[in-house]
């Protein structure tokens, strides 16, 4: 935990942090995202999003 | 780089808010594109919006009865975050663009941060947890759960959604009450503060920035630092609009990848790279 803190205090730490995730550190996140999108689609969550997004959201505009 | 960034920001904002019929008639787009979320904070009740707001979509899923993991929106966050991190904030967020433009107004002595920044910067995590997540699951308006962030805080909804809609829709205008004036006050406060302080909403309140900040360390688009070329002149630190140190640039959750450090570096040891 605490990975959101700015704890890269010196150059060596910063370089180590940059290298620790490697060149393809982003790839698992993308694959996980695609998996989540698939599960969301299977559960019909995009229909819920669409139904909300195509009607004027009174709360969003400060009326509801 | 800064001209390119401005062009990307303008083009993306215009393309994702390109439903001109909505602006002319006080209505919103209702087509199939709204199944998909944009990466930045862009109210789906904006008359021109052709896609959905990810924070609004997250709250819509959390507002349902019972609880189920909002996989659909988490998927967007993982994909956009893993590829771009907070580059989304720097290049693709319409409300970020508005704040950038306001900060260019040559009045006041500019500040990069507010006093108490080291505490205030956690405000965006508090917004994410308390308003977006907990608020949307446990706050009720009547018998229905409410999208607490959209309802009480989101300035993008007021600027891009409320003002254009109310300007063209008399029925909506007749229903304005105290809540609208609260949100209008929040918007005006943040816009005025943006003239003095660089992107106050992004630095202290934006839940989307809190989410994408987590991805900054391992996302695809990074700013690389070639240590062996660095002459330690400090030009990058002086140019950074959010006052990050050289060691924090790119890896910090606060870095929005604006590229000013890249432009400022005389030794060309900082550059965007996959």
CSV table of C-alpha atoms in Angstrom, one decimal:
chain,number,residue,atom,x,y,z
A,1,UNK,CA,0.0,0.0,0.0
A,2,UNK,CA,1.0,3.6,-0.2
A,3,UNK,CA,2.0,3.2,-3.8
A,4,UNK,CA,0.4,6.5,-4.7
A,5,UNK,CA,2.8,8.5,-2.5
A,6,UNK,CA,5.6,10.5,-4.0
A,7,UNK,CA,8.3,8.4,-2.4
A,8,UNK,CA,10.9,8.6,-5.1
A,9,UNK,CA,13.3,10.6,-3.1
A,10,UNK,CA,16.6,10.2,-5.0
A,11,UNK,CA,17.7,9.4,-8.4
A,12,UNK,CA,18.5,5.7,-7.7
A,13,UNK,CA,15.1,5.1,-6.3
A,14,UNK,CA,13.4,6.8,-9.2
A,15,UNK,CA,15.4,4.8,-11.8
A,16,UNK,CA,14.7,1.6,-9.9
A,17,UNK,CA,11.0,2.4,-9.8
A,18,UNK,CA,11.0,3.1,-13.6
A,19,UNK,CA,12.8,-0.1,-14.4
A,20,UNK,CA,10.9,-2.3,-11.9
A,21,UNK,CA,7.8,-2.5,-14.2
A,22,UNK,CA,9.8,-3.2,-17.3
A,23,UNK,CA,9.0,-2.3,-20.8
A,24,UNK,CA,5.6,-4.1,-20.9
A,25,UNK,CA,4.4,-3.2,-17.4
A,26,UNK,CA,1.3,-1.7,-19.1
A,27,UNK,CA,0.2,-4.9,-20.8
A,28,UNK,CA,-1.4,-6.7,-17.9
A,29,UNK,CA,-3.5,-3.6,-17.2
A,30,UNK,CA,-4.7,-3.5,-20.8
A,31,UNK,CA,-5.5,-7.2,-20.8
A,32,UNK,CA,-7.3,-6.9,-17.4
A,33,UNK,CA,-9.2,-4.0,-18.8
A,34,UNK,CA,-10.3,-6.0,-21.8
A,35,UNK,CA,-11.4,-8.8,-19.6
A,36,UNK,CA,-13.4,-6.4,-17.4
A,37,UNK,CA,-15.0,-4.9,-20.5
A,38,UNK,CA,-16.0,-8.4,-21.6
A,39,UNK,CA,-17.5,-9.2,-18.2
A,40,UNK,CA,-19.3,-5.9,-18.1
A,41,UNK,CA,-20.7,-6.5,-21.5
A,42,UNK,CA,-21.9,-10.0,-20.5
A,43,UNK,CA,-23.6,-8.6,-17.5
A,44,UNK,CA,-25.4,-5.9,-19.5
A,45,UNK,CA,-23.6,-3.1,-17.8
A,46,UNK,CA,-23.2,-1.1,-21.0
A,47,UNK,CA,-27.0,-1.0,-21.4
A,48,UNK,CA,-27.2,0.6,-17.9
A,49,UNK,CA,-24.6,3.2,-18.9
A,50,UNK,CA,-26.4,3.9,-22.2
A,51,UNK,CA,-29.8,4.3,-20.5
A,52,UNK,CA,-28.3,6.8,-18.1
A,53,UNK,CA,-26.3,8.7,-20.7
A,54,UNK,CA,-29.2,9.2,-23.2
A,55,UNK,CA,-31.5,11.0,-20.8
A,56,UNK,CA,-30.7,14.4,-19.4
A,57,UNK,CA,-29.2,13.8,-16.0
A,58,UNK,CA,-30.9,16.3,-13.8
A,59,UNK,CA,-28.5,15.7,-11.0
A,60,UNK,CA,-25.5,16.5,-13.3
A,61,UNK,CA,-27.0,19.8,-14.3
A,62,UNK,CA,-27.9,20.8,-10.8
A,63,UNK,CA,-31.7,20.4,-10.9
A,64,UNK,CA,-32.5,16.9,-9.7
B,1,UNK,CA,5.0,20.4,-28.0
B,2,UNK,CA,2.7,22.9,-26.3
B,3,UNK,CA,1.1,23.9,-29.6
B,4,UNK,CA,0.6,20.2,-30.5
B,5,UNK,CA,-0.9,19.6,-27.1
B,6,UNK,CA,-3.3,22.5,-27.5
B,7,UNK,CA,-4.3,21.3,-30.9
B,8,UNK,CA,-4.9,17.7,-29.6
B,9,UNK,CA,-7.0,19.1,-26.7
B,10,UNK,CA,-9.1,21.3,-28.9
B,11,UNK,CA,-9.6,18.6,-31.6
B,12,UNK,CA,-10.5,16.0,-29.0
B,13,UNK,CA,-12.9,18.3,-27.2
B,14,UNK,CA,-14.6,19.3,-30.4
B,15,UNK,CA,-14.9,15.7,-31.8
B,16,UNK,CA,-16.3,14.3,-28.5
B,17,UNK,CA,-18.7,17.2,-28.2
B,18,UNK,CA,-19.6,17.4,-31.8
B,19,UNK,CA,-23.3,16.9,-31.7
B,20,UNK,CA,-24.2,20.4,-32.9
B,21,UNK,CA,-27.9,19.7,-33.1
B,22,UNK,CA,-28.0,19.3,-29.3
B,23,UNK,CA,-26.5,22.7,-28.7
B,24,UNK,CA,-29.0,24.3,-31.1
B,25,UNK,CA,-32.1,22.7,-29.7
B,26,UNK,CA,-31.3,22.1,-26.0
B,27,UNK,CA,-31.3,18.3,-26.4
B,28,UNK,CA,-28.7,15.5,-26.0
B,29,UNK,CA,-27.3,12.8,-28.3
B,30,UNK,CA,-29.1,9.5,-27.9
B,31,UNK,CA,-27.2,7.2,-30.2
B,32,UNK,CA,-25.2,4.0,-29.8
B,33,UNK,CA,-21.9,5.9,-29.2
B,34,UNK,CA,-23.0,6.5,-25.7
B,35,UNK,CA,-22.3,2.8,-24.8
B,36,UNK,CA,-18.7,3.9,-24.8
B,37,UNK,CA,-16.9,6.2,-22.3
B,38,UNK,CA,-14.5,9.0,-23.2
B,39,UNK,CA,-11.2,8.9,-21.2
B,40,UNK,CA,-11.6,12.4,-19.7
B,41,UNK,CA,-14.2,14.2,-17.6
B,42,UNK,CA,-16.9,15.1,-20.1
B,43,UNK,CA,-20.5,15.2,-18.9
B,44,UNK,CA,-22.9,13.0,-20.9
B,45,UNK,CA,-25.6,15.6,-20.4
B,46,UNK,CA,-23.6,18.1,-22.4
B,47,UNK,CA,-25.8,18.7,-25.5
B,48,UNK,CA,-22.8,18.0,-27.8
B,49,UNK,CA,-21.5,14.9,-26.0
B,50,UNK,CA,-21.4,11.8,-28.2
B,51,UNK,CA,-20.0,9.5,-25.6
B,52,UNK,CA,-20.4,8.8,-21.9
B,53,UNK,CA,-18.5,10.3,-18.9
B,54,UNK,CA,-16.6,7.5,-17.1
B,55,UNK,CA,-17.3,8.9,-13.7
B,56,UNK,CA,-20.9,9.4,-14.5
B,57,UNK,CA,-21.0,5.8,-15.8
B,58,UNK,CA,-19.3,4.4,-12.7
B,59,UNK,CA,-21.9,6.1,-10.5
B,60,UNK,CA,-24.8,4.9,-12.7
B,61,UNK,CA,-23.6,1.3,-12.1
B,62,UNK,CA,-23.1,1.9,-8.4
B,63,UNK,CA,-26.6,3.5,-8.2
B,64,UNK,CA,-28.2,0.2,-9.1
B,65,UNK,CA,-30.0,-1.7,-6.4
B,66,UNK,CA,-27.8,-4.1,-4.5
B,67,UNK,CA,-24.1,-4.2,-5.3
B,68,UNK,CA,-22.2,-5.6,-8.2
B,69,UNK,CA,-18.6,-4.8,-9.3
B,70,UNK,CA,-18.8,-2.2,-12.1
B,71,UNK,CA,-16.7,-4.2,-14.5
B,72,UNK,CA,-17.7,-2.2,-17.6
B,73,UNK,CA,-16.3,1.0,-16.3
B,74,UNK,CA,-13.3,-0.6,-14.6
B,75,UNK,CA,-12.4,-2.0,-18.0
B,76,UNK,CA,-12.3,1.5,-19.5
B,77,UNK,CA,-10.2,2.7,-16.5
B,78,UNK,CA,-7.7,-0.1,-16.9
B,79,UNK,CA,-7.4,0.3,-20.7
B,80,UNK,CA,-7.1,4.1,-20.7
B,81,UNK,CA,-5.0,4.1,-17.6
B,82,UNK,CA,-2.5,1.4,-18.7
B,83,UNK,CA,-2.0,3.0,-22.0
B,84,UNK,CA,-2.0,6.7,-21.1
B,85,UNK,CA,-2.0,7.2,-17.4
B,86,UNK,CA,-2.6,10.9,-16.7
B,87,UNK,CA,-1.7,11.8,-20.2
B,88,UNK,CA,-5.5,11.7,-20.5
B,89,UNK,CA,-5.5,14.8,-18.1
B,90,UNK,CA,-2.9,16.6,-20.1
B,91,UNK,CA,-4.2,15.9,-23.6
B,92,UNK,CA,-7.7,14.6,-23.6
B,93,UNK,CA,-9.8,16.2,-20.9
B,94,UNK,CA,-12.1,19.1,-21.9
B,95,UNK,CA,-12.3,20.5,-18.4
B,96,UNK,CA,-8.5,20.4,-18.2
B,97,UNK,CA,-8.4,22.4,-21.4
B,98,UNK,CA,-10.7,25.0,-19.9
B,99,UNK,CA,-8.5,25.4,-16.9
B,100,UNK,CA,-5.3,25.6,-19.1
B,101,UNK,CA,-6.8,28.4,-21.1
B,102,UNK,CA,-7.9,30.3,-18.1
B,103,UNK,CA,-4.4,30.0,-16.5
B,104,UNK,CA,-3.0,31.7,-19.6
B,105,UNK,CA,-4.9,34.9,-18.8
B,106,UNK,CA,-2.2,37.4,-17.9
B,107,UNK,CA,-3.6,38.7,-14.6
B,108,UNK,CA,-2.4,37.8,-11.0
B,109,UNK,CA,0.9,36.4,-10.2
B,110,UNK,CA,0.6,32.7,-11.1
B,111,UNK,CA,1.0,29.9,-8.5
B,112,UNK,CA,1.7,26.3,-9.3
B,113,UNK,CA,0.2,25.0,-6.1
B,114,UNK,CA,-2.1,26.0,-3.2
B,115,UNK,CA,-0.6,26.4,0.3
B,116,UNK,CA,-1.0,23.1,2.1
B,117,UNK,CA,-0.6,21.2,-1.2
B,118,UNK,CA,0.9,18.2,0.5
B,119,UNK,CA,-2.4,17.6,2.3
B,120,UNK,CA,-4.8,19.1,-0.2
B,121,UNK,CA,-3.6,16.8,-3.0
B,122,UNK,CA,-5.3,13.9,-1.2
B,123,UNK,CA,-8.6,15.7,-1.8
B,124,UNK,CA,-9.0,13.9,-5.1
B,125,UNK,CA,-8.7,10.5,-3.4
B,126,UNK,CA,-11.3,11.6,-0.8
B,127,UNK,CA,-13.6,12.7,-3.6
B,128,UNK,CA,-13.2,9.4,-5.3
B,129,UNK,CA,-13.9,7.3,-2.2
B,130,UNK,CA,-16.5,9.5,-0.4
B,131,UNK,CA,-18.5,11.1,-3.2
B,132,UNK,CA,-18.1,8.8,-6.2
B,133,UNK,CA,-18.0,5.4,-4.5
B,134,UNK,CA,-19.5,5.6,-1.0
B,135,UNK,CA,-21.8,8.5,-1.8
B,136,UNK,CA,-23.2,6.7,-4.9
B,137,UNK,CA,-23.9,3.5,-3.0
B,138,UNK,CA,-25.3,4.9,0.3
B,139,UNK,CA,-26.8,8.4,-0.4
B,140,UNK,CA,-30.5,8.4,-1.3
B,141,UNK,CA,-32.7,11.1,-2.8
B,142,UNK,CA,-36.2,9.8,-2.1
B,143,UNK,CA,-36.0,6.1,-2.8
B,144,UNK,CA,-33.3,6.2,-5.4
B,145,UNK,CA,-29.6,6.4,-5.0
B,146,UNK,CA,-27.9,9.5,-6.3
B,147,UNK,CA,-24.7,10.2,-8.2
B,148,UNK,CA,-23.3,12.2,-5.4
B,149,UNK,CA,-20.2,13.6,-7.3
B,150,UNK,CA,-22.3,14.7,-10.3
B,151,UNK,CA,-24.9,16.2,-8.0
B,152,UNK,CA,-22.9,18.1,-5.6
B,153,UNK,CA,-19.5,18.8,-7.1
B,154,UNK,CA,-18.8,18.1,-10.8
B,155,UNK,CA,-18.0,21.5,-12.4
B,156,UNK,CA,-17.8,19.9,-15.8
B,157,UNK,CA,-21.5,19.0,-15.6
B,158,UNK,CA,-22.4,22.6,-14.8
B,159,UNK,CA,-20.1,24.1,-17.5
B,160,UNK,CA,-20.6,21.6,-20.4
B,161,UNK,CA,-24.1,20.2,-19.4
B,162,UNK,CA,-26.1,22.7,-17.4
B,163,UNK,CA,-25.3,26.0,-18.9
B,164,UNK,CA,-25.8,25.1,-22.6
B,165,UNK,CA,-28.9,23.1,-21.8
B,166,UNK,CA,-30.5,25.7,-19.7
B,167,UNK,CA,-29.7,28.3,-22.3
B,168,UNK,CA,-31.8,26.5,-24.9
B,169,UNK,CA,-34.4,24.6,-22.8
B,170,UNK,CA,-37.0,26.7,-21.1
B,171,UNK,CA,-38.6,23.8,-19.3
B,172,UNK,CA,-35.4,23.0,-17.5
B,173,UNK,CA,-34.7,26.7,-16.8
B,174,UNK,CA,-38.0,26.9,-14.9
B,175,UNK,CA,-36.8,24.2,-12.5
B,176,UNK,CA,-33.6,25.9,-11.3
B,177,UNK,CA,-33.2,25.8,-7.5
B,178,UNK,CA,-30.7,26.1,-4.7
B,179,UNK,CA,-28.7,23.1,-5.9
B,180,UNK,CA,-28.0,24.7,-9.3
B,181,UNK,CA,-26.8,27.8,-7.6
B,182,UNK,CA,-24.5,25.7,-5.4
B,183,UNK,CA,-23.0,24.0,-8.4
B,184,UNK,CA,-22.7,27.3,-10.3
B,185,UNK,CA,-20.8,28.7,-7.3
B,186,UNK,CA,-18.5,25.7,-7.3
B,187,UNK,CA,-17.8,26.2,-11.0
B,188,UNK,CA,-17.2,29.9,-10.7
B,189,UNK,CA,-14.9,29.4,-7.7
B,190,UNK,CA,-12.8,26.8,-9.6
B,191,UNK,CA,-12.7,28.8,-12.8
B,192,UNK,CA,-11.5,31.9,-11.0
B,193,UNK,CA,-9.0,29.9,-9.0
B,194,UNK,CA,-7.7,28.4,-12.3
B,195,UNK,CA,-6.6,31.9,-13.4
B,196,UNK,CA,-4.3,32.0,-10.4
B,197,UNK,CA,-3.4,28.4,-9.7
B,198,UNK,CA,-2.6,25.8,-12.3
B,199,UNK,CA,-5.5,23.3,-12.7
B,200,UNK,CA,-6.8,23.4,-9.1
B,201,UNK,CA,-9.6,21.0,-9.9
B,202,UNK,CA,-7.2,18.4,-11.5
B,203,UNK,CA,-4.7,18.8,-8.6
B,204,UNK,CA,-7.1,18.6,-5.7
B,205,UNK,CA,-10.5,17.3,-6.6
B,206,UNK,CA,-10.8,15.3,-9.7
B,207,UNK,CA,-11.6,11.6,-9.0
B,208,UNK,CA,-10.5,10.7,-12.6
B,209,UNK,CA,-7.1,12.1,-11.9
B,210,UNK,CA,-6.9,10.1,-8.8
B,211,UNK,CA,-7.6,6.9,-10.8
B,212,UNK,CA,-5.3,7.6,-13.7
B,213,UNK,CA,-2.5,8.7,-11.3
B,214,UNK,CA,-2.3,5.1,-10.0
B,215,UNK,CA,-1.3,4.0,-13.5
B,216,UNK,CA,1.4,6.7,-14.1
B,217,UNK,CA,4.3,4.4,-13.0
B,218,UNK,CA,3.7,1.6,-15.5
B,219,UNK,CA,1.6,3.1,-18.3
B,220,UNK,CA,2.7,2.9,-21.9
B,221,UNK,CA,3.2,6.6,-22.5
B,222,UNK,CA,5.9,7.9,-20.3
B,223,UNK,CA,8.5,10.6,-20.1
B,224,UNK,CA,11.9,9.0,-20.1
B,225,UNK,CA,14.8,10.6,-18.3
B,226,UNK,CA,18.3,9.8,-19.6
B,227,UNK,CA,20.3,10.3,-16.5
B,228,UNK,CA,23.7,10.2,-18.2
B,229,UNK,CA,22.8,13.2,-20.4
B,230,UNK,CA,21.4,15.3,-17.5
B,231,UNK,CA,23.3,18.4,-16.5
B,232,UNK,CA,21.2,19.0,-13.4
B,233,UNK,CA,20.3,22.5,-14.5
B,234,UNK,CA,16.8,22.4,-12.9
B,235,UNK,CA,15.1,23.8,-16.1
B,236,UNK,CA,12.6,20.9,-16.1
B,237,UNK,CA,11.6,21.5,-12.4
B,238,UNK,CA,11.1,25.2,-13.1
B,239,UNK,CA,9.0,24.5,-16.1
B,240,UNK,CA,6.8,21.9,-14.5
B,241,UNK,CA,3.4,23.5,-13.9
B,242,UNK,CA,2.7,21.3,-10.9
B,243,UNK,CA,6.1,21.8,-9.3
B,244,UNK,CA,7.4,18.2,-9.5
B,245,UNK,CA,11.0,17.4,-8.9
B,246,UNK,CA,13.1,15.7,-11.6
B,247,UNK,CA,12.8,12.4,-9.8
B,248,UNK,CA,9.0,12.7,-9.6
B,249,UNK,CA,8.4,13.7,-13.3
B,250,UNK,CA,6.5,10.9,-15.0
B,251,UNK,CA,6.3,8.5,-12.1
B,252,UNK,CA,4.4,10.8,-9.7
B,253,UNK,CA,0.6,10.5,-9.7
B,254,UNK,CA,0.5,14.3,-10.0
B,255,UNK,CA,2.3,14.3,-13.4
B,256,UNK,CA,-0.2,15.1,-16.2
B,257,UNK,CA,2.4,14.5,-19.0
B,258,UNK,CA,2.0,18.1,-20.3
B,259,UNK,CA,5.5,17.9,-21.8
B,260,UNK,CA,6.7,21.3,-20.6
B,261,UNK,CA,9.7,19.6,-18.9
B,262,UNK,CA,10.6,18.0,-22.3
B,263,UNK,CA,10.4,21.4,-24.0
B,264,UNK,CA,12.5,23.0,-21.3
B,265,UNK,CA,15.3,20.5,-21.1
B,266,UNK,CA,18.4,22.1,-22.8
B,267,UNK,CA,20.3,18.7,-22.8
B,268,UNK,CA,17.3,16.9,-24.4
B,269,UNK,CA,17.5,14.2,-21.7
B,270,UNK,CA,13.8,14.1,-21.2
B,271,UNK,CA,11.5,12.8,-23.9
B,272,UNK,CA,8.2,11.1,-24.5
B,273,UNK,CA,8.8,7.4,-25.2
B,274,UNK,CA,7.0,4.1,-25.2
